[in-house]
Coordinates of C-alpha atoms in Angstrom, one line a residue:
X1 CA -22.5 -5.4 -4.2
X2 CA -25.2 -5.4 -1.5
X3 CA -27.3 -2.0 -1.1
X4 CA -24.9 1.0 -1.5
X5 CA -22.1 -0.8 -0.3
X6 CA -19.2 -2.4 -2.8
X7 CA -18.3 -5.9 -2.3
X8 CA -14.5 -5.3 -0.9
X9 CA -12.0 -8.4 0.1
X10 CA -9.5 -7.6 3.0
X11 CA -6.7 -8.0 0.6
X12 CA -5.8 -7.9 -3.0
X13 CA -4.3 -9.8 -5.9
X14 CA -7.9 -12.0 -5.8
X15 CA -9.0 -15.1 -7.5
X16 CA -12.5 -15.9 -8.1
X17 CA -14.6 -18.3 -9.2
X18 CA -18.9 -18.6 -10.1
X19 CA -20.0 -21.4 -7.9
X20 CA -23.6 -22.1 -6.5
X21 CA -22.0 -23.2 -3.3
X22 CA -25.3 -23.2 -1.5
X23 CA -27.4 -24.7 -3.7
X24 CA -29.8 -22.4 -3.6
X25 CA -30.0 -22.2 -7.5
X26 CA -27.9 -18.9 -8.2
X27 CA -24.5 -18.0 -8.7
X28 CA -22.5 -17.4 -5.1
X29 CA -18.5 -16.3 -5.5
X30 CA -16.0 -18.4 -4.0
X31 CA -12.6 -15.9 -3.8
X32 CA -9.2 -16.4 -2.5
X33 CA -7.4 -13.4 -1.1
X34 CA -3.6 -12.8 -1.3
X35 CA -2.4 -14.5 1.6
X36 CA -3.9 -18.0 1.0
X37 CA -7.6 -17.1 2.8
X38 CA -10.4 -18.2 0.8
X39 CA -13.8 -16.4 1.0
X40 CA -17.4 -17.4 0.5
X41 CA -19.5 -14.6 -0.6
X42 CA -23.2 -15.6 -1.0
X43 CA -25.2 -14.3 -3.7
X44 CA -28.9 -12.9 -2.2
X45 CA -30.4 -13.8 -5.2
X46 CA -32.0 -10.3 -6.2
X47 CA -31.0 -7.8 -8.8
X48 CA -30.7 -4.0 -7.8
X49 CA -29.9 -2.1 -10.7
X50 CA -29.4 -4.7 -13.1
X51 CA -26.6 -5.8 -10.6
X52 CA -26.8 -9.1 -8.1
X53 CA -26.6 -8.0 -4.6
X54 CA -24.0 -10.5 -3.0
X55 CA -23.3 -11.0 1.3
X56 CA -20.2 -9.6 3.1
X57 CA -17.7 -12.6 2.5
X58 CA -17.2 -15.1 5.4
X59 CA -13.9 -16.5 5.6
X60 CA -13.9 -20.4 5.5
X61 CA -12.3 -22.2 8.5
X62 CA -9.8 -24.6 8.3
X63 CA -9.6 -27.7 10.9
X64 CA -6.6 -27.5 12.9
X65 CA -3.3 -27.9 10.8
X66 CA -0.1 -26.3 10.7
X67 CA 0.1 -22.4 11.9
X68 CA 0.2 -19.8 9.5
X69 CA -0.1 -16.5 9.6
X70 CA -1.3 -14.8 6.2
X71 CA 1.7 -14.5 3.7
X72 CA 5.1 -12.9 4.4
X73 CA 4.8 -14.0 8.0
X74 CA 7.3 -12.3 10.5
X75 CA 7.3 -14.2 14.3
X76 CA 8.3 -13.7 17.3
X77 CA 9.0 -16.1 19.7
X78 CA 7.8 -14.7 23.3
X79 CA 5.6 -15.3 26.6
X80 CA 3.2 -12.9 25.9
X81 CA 0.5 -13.9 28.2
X82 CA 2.9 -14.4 31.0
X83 CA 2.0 -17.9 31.7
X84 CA 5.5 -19.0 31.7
X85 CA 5.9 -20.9 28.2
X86 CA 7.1 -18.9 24.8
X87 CA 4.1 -17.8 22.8
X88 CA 4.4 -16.7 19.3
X89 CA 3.5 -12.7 18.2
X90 CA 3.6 -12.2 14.3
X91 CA 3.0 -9.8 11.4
X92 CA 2.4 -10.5 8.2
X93 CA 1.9 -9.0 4.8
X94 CA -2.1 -7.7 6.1
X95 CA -0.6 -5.3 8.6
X96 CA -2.1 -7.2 11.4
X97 CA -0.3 -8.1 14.4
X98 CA -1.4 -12.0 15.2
X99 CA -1.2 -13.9 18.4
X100 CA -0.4 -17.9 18.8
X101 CA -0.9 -19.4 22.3
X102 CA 1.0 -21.6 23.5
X103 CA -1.5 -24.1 25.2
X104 CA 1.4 -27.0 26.3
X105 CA 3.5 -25.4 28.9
X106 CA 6.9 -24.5 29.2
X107 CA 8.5 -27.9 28.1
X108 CA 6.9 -29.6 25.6
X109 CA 9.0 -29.4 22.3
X110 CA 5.9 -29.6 19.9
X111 CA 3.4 -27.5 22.1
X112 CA 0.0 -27.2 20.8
X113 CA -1.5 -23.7 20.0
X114 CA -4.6 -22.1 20.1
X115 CA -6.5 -20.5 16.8
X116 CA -4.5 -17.3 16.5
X117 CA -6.3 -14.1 17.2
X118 CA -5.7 -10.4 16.2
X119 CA -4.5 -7.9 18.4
X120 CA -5.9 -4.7 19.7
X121 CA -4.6 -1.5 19.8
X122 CA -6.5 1.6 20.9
X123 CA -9.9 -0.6 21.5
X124 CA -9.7 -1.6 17.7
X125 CA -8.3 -4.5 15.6
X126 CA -4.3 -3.1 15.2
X127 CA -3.5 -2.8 11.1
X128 CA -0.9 -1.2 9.0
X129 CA -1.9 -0.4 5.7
X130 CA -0.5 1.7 2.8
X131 CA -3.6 3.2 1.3
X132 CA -3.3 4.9 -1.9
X133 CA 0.1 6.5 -1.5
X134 CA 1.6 4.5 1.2
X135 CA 4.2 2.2 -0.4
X136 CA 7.0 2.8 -2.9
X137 CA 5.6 0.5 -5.2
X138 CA 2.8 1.9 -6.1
X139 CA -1.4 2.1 -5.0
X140 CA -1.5 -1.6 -6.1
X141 CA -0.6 -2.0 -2.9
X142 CA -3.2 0.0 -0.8
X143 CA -4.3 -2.8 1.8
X144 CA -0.8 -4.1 2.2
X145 CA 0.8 -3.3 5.4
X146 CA 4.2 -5.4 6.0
X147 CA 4.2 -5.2 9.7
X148 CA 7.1 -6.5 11.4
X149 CA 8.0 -6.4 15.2
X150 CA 9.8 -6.5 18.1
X151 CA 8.9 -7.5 22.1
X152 CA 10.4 -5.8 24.7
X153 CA 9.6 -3.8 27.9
X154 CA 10.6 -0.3 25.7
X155 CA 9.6 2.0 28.4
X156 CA 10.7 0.3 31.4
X157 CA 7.9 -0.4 33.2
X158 CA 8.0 -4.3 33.8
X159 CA 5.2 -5.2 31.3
X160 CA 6.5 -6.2 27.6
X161 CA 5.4 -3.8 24.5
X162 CA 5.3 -3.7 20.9
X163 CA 8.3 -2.3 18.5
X164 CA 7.4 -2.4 14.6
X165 CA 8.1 -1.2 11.5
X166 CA 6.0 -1.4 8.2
X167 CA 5.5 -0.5 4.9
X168 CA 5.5 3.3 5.6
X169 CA 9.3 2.9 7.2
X170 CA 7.9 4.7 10.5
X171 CA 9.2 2.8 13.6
X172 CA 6.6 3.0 16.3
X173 CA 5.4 1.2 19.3
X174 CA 2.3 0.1 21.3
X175 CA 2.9 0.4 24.6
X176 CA 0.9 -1.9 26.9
X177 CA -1.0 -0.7 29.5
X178 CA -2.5 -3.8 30.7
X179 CA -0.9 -6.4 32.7
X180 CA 1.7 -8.5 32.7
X181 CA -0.5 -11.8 32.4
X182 CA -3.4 -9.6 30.5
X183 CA -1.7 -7.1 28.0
X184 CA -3.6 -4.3 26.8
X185 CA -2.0 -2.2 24.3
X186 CA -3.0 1.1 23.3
X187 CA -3.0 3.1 20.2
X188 CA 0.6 3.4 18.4
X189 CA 3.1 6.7 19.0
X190 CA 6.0 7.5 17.4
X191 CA 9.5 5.9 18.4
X192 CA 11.5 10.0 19.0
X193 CA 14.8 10.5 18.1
X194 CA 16.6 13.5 19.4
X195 CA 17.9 14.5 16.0
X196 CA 20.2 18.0 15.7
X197 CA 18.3 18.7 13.0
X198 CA 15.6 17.7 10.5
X199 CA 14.7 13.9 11.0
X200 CA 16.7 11.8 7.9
X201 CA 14.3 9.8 5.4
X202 CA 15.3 8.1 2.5
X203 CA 15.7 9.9 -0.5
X204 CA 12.2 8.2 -2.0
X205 CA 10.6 8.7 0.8
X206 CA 7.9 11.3 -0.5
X207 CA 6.5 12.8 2.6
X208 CA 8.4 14.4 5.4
X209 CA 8.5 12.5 9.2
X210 CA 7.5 14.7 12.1
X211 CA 10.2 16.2 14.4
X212 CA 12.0 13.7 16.2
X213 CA 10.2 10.8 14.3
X214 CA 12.3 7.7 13.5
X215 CA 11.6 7.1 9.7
X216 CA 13.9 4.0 8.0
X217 CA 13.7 1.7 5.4
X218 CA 10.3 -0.5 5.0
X219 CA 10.2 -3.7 6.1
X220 CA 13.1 -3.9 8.3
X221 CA 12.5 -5.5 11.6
X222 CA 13.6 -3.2 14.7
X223 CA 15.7 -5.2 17.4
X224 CA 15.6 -4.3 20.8
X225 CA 18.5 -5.2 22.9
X226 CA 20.8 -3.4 25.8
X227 CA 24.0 -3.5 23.5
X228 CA 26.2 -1.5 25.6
X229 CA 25.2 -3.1 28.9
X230 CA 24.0 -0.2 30.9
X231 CA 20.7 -1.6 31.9
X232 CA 18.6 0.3 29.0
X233 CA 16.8 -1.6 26.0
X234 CA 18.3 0.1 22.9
X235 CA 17.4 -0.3 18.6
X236 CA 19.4 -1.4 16.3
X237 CA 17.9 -1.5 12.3
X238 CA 18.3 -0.4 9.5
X239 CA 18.9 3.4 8.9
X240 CA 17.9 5.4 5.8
X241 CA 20.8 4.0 4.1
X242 CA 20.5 0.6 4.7
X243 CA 23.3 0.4 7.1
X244 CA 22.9 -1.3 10.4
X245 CA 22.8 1.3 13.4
X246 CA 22.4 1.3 16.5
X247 CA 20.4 4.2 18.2
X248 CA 21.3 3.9 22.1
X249 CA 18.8 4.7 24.8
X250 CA 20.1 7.0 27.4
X251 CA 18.7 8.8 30.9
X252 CA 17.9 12.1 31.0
X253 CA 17.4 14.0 34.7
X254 CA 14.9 16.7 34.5
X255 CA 13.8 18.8 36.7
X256 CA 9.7 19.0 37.6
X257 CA 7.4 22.0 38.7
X258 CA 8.6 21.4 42.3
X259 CA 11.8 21.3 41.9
X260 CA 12.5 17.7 42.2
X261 CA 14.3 15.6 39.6
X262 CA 12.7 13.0 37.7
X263 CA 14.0 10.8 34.8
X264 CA 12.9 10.5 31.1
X265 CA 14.3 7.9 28.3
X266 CA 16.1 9.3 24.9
X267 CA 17.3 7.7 22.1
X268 CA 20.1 9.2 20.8
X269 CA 21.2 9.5 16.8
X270 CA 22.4 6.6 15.1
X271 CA 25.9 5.7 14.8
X272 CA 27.3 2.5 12.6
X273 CA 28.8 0.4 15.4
X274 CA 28.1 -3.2 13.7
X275 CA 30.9 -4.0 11.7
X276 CA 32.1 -7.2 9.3
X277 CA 34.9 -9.0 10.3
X278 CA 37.1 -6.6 8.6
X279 CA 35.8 -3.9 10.4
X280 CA 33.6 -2.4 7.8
X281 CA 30.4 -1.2 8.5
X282 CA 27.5 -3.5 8.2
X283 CA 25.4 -2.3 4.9
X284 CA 23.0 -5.1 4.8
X285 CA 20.9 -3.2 1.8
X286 CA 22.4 -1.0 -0.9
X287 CA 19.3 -1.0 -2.8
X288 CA 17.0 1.7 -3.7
X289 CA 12.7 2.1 -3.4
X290 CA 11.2 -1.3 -3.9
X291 CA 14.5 -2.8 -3.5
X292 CA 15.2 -1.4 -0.4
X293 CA 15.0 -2.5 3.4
X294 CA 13.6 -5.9 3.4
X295 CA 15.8 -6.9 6.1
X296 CA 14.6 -8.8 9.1
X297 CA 17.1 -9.7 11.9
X298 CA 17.0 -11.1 15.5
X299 CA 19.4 -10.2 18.0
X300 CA 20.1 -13.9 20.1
X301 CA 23.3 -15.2 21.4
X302 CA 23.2 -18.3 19.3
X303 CA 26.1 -20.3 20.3
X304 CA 26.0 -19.7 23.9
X305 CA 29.5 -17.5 24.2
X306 CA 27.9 -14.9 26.4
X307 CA 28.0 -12.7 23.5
X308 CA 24.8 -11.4 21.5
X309 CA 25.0 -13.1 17.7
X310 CA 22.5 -11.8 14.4
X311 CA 20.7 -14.1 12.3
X312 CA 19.5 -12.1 9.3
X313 CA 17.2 -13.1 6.8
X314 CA 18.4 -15.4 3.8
X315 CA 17.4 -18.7 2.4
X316 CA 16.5 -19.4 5.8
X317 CA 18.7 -17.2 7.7
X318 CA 22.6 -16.6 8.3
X319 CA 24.3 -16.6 11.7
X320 CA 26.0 -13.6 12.2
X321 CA 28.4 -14.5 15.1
X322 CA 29.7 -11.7 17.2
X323 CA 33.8 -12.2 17.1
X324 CA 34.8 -8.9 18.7
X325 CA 33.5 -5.7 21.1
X326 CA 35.3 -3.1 21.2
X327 CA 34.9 0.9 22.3
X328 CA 31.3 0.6 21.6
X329 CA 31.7 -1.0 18.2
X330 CA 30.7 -5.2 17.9
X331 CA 32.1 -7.1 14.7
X332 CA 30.6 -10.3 13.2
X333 CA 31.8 -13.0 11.1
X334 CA 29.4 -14.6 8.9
X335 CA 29.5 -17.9 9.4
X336 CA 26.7 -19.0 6.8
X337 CA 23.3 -20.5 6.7
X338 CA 21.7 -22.5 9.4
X339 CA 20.4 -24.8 7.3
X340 CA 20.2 -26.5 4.1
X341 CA 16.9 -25.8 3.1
X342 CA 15.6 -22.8 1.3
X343 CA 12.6 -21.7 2.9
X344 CA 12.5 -18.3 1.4
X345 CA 10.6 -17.8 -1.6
X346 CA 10.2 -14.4 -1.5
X347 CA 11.6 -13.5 2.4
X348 CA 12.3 -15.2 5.5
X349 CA 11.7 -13.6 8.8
X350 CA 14.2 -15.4 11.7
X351 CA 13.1 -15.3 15.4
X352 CA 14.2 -17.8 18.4
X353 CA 11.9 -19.7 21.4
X354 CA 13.2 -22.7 23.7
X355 CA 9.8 -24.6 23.9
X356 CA 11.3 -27.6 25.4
X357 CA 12.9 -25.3 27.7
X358 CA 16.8 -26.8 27.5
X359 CA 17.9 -22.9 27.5
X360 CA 19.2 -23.5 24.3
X361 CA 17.6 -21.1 21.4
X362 CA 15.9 -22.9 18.5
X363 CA 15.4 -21.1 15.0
X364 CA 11.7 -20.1 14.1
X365 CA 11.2 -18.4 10.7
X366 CA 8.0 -16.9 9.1
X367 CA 8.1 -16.9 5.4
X368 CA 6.1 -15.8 2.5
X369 CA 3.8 -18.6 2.4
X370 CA 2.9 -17.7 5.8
X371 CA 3.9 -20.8 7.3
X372 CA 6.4 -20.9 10.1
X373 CA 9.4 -23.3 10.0
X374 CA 11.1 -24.6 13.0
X375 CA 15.1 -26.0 13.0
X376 CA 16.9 -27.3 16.5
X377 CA 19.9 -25.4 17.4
X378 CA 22.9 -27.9 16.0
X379 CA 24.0 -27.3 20.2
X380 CA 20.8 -29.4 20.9
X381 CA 21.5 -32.9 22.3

């Protein structure tokens, strides 16, 4: 405690230990947060109400080492400053959104990175967080957030933005308003559906989405792609039953104060138009509440066909290879894991980048330990 104020970490599930790390003769706390961070908080050495009055906690820097981001890490693997080499954007389990720079150039195969710093949103640090009643499991999980994301110019406008999901199931977007070599990103809106009716949720969802508001499954990762080839970025995720959907963009002509026509974007309802091999749909989560969503996908054509592929999480993640496209519906044979080694632990978020720049995707995955993981593309030479 220090004054009024109670001593709060940025994250739960702490572990702390009585250290004099100052050796200044008193007891100071030495606490690790949930995601691997570890805190010094410095005792002041006076009493206030028979309690010790301790310091904010200042977070202890590591010497440059491997990248991580938190725990549950979820990357993606884009040239988001626009200097022409593939940066990497990522979530994690805080809720923040976390930026890696690529300091190498556009083809170095083990580019160095700059120390990762938090996005903006609004004028403020960006985070997702449940609060008391945000998450089906329970208040335990108040300063959890689960963000996971997508890049993509969503509204057209030649400068990339920000598609992401969390741990409330609400699929939003941060819209950048900066530039293409300086993004700026303001505050987060709703991604709008035009339903028929009332918006659908899933069944433990308690609280009701606003009209037209896109509400899914937590922790699903929303991929941004133009699936039908007509020039507009569309979603596919998860819906509220755990199938995978696809909720096409399409052009709407209206007509302004003077008369003149002027177009907006929709999004359209979902349909299931990714099917297995046998030409089921794709239900890539059955599971109810906690057990629910989970899912995190990228949308990359992995062997070079011309055709777009999934890998979806797994051990590390499975190729989903697109065999067929046909009247607006694209089947995928599962064609296994990409790799031997289990990486998972808990989850395993797959994204691509081409840092040496051969045009050949390479796998990048986040994972629980917050570490990302890097494979070659076995059509590497």
């Amino acid at each position: 405690m220090n004054g009024d104020h109670l001593l709060t970490m940025d994250l739960e599930m702490i572990v702390h230990i009585a250290f004099d790390w100052d050796r200044d003769g008193d007891f100071d706390l030495i606490v690790g947060d949930e995601d691997g961070r570890v805190a010094f908080v410095e005792n002041l050495g006076c009493i206030v109400d028979r309690l010790p009055q301790f310091a904010p906690p200042r977070y202890f820097q590591q010497e440059a080492d491997e990248l991580q981001c938190g725990a549950l890490s979820t990357p993606v693997g884009f040239d988001w400053d626009g200097d022409g080499d593939i940066d990497i954007v990522s979530g994690n389990t805080s809720g923040y959104i976390e930026f890696f720079e690529n300091l190498s150039g556009p083809t170095v195969a083990s580019p160095k990175w700059a120390a990762p710093r938090r996005l903006e949103a609004g004028g403020k640090t960006f985070r997702v967080m449940a609060g008391p009643n945000g998450s089906i499991q329970g208040p335990a999980e108040a300063k959890w957030g689960y963000t996971t994301l997508n890049i993509a110019d969503w509204d057209h406008d030649g400068r990339p933005d920000i598609v992401f999901n969390s741990i409330w199931g609400r699929v939003q977007w941060l819209r950048n308003i900066g530039t293409r070599t300086e993004p700026r990103l303001a505050e987060a809106q709703p991604i709008k559906v035009e339903w028929p009716g009332t918006p659908p949720k899933p069944v433990w969802t308690w609280w009701v989405p606003n009209e037209k508001e896109l509400v899914t499954q937590w922790r699903t990762t929303p991929v941004v792609a133009d699936w039908n080839n007509d020039g507009l970025l569309d979603l596919a995720m998860l819906d509220h039953e755990g199938f995978l959907a696809l909720y096409e963009r399409t052009k709407v002509e209206l007509k302004s104060d003077n008369s003149n026509l002027k177009s907006t974007l929709s999004i359209l309802p979902p349909r299931t138009a990714f099917l297995d091999e046998k030409g089921q749909p794709l239900h890539l989560n059955a599971g109810r509440a906690g057990k629910s969503g989970r899912r995190k996908l990228c949308a990359i054509d992995w062997d070079g066909d011309g055709r777009l592929d999934l890998l979806v999480n797994s051990e590390n993640a499975n190729w989903l290879r697109q065999v067929q496209s046909h009247d607006g519906t694209w089947a995928f044979k599962d064609m296994g894991k990409l790799g031997s080694r289990n990486i998972a632990s808990h989850d395993v978020s797959p994204t691509t980048v081409d840092w040496n720049g051969d045009g050949i995707p390479d796998f990048l995955g986040g994972a629980e330990d917050g570490f990302f993981y890097f494979l070659r593309n076995p059509k590497a030479k």
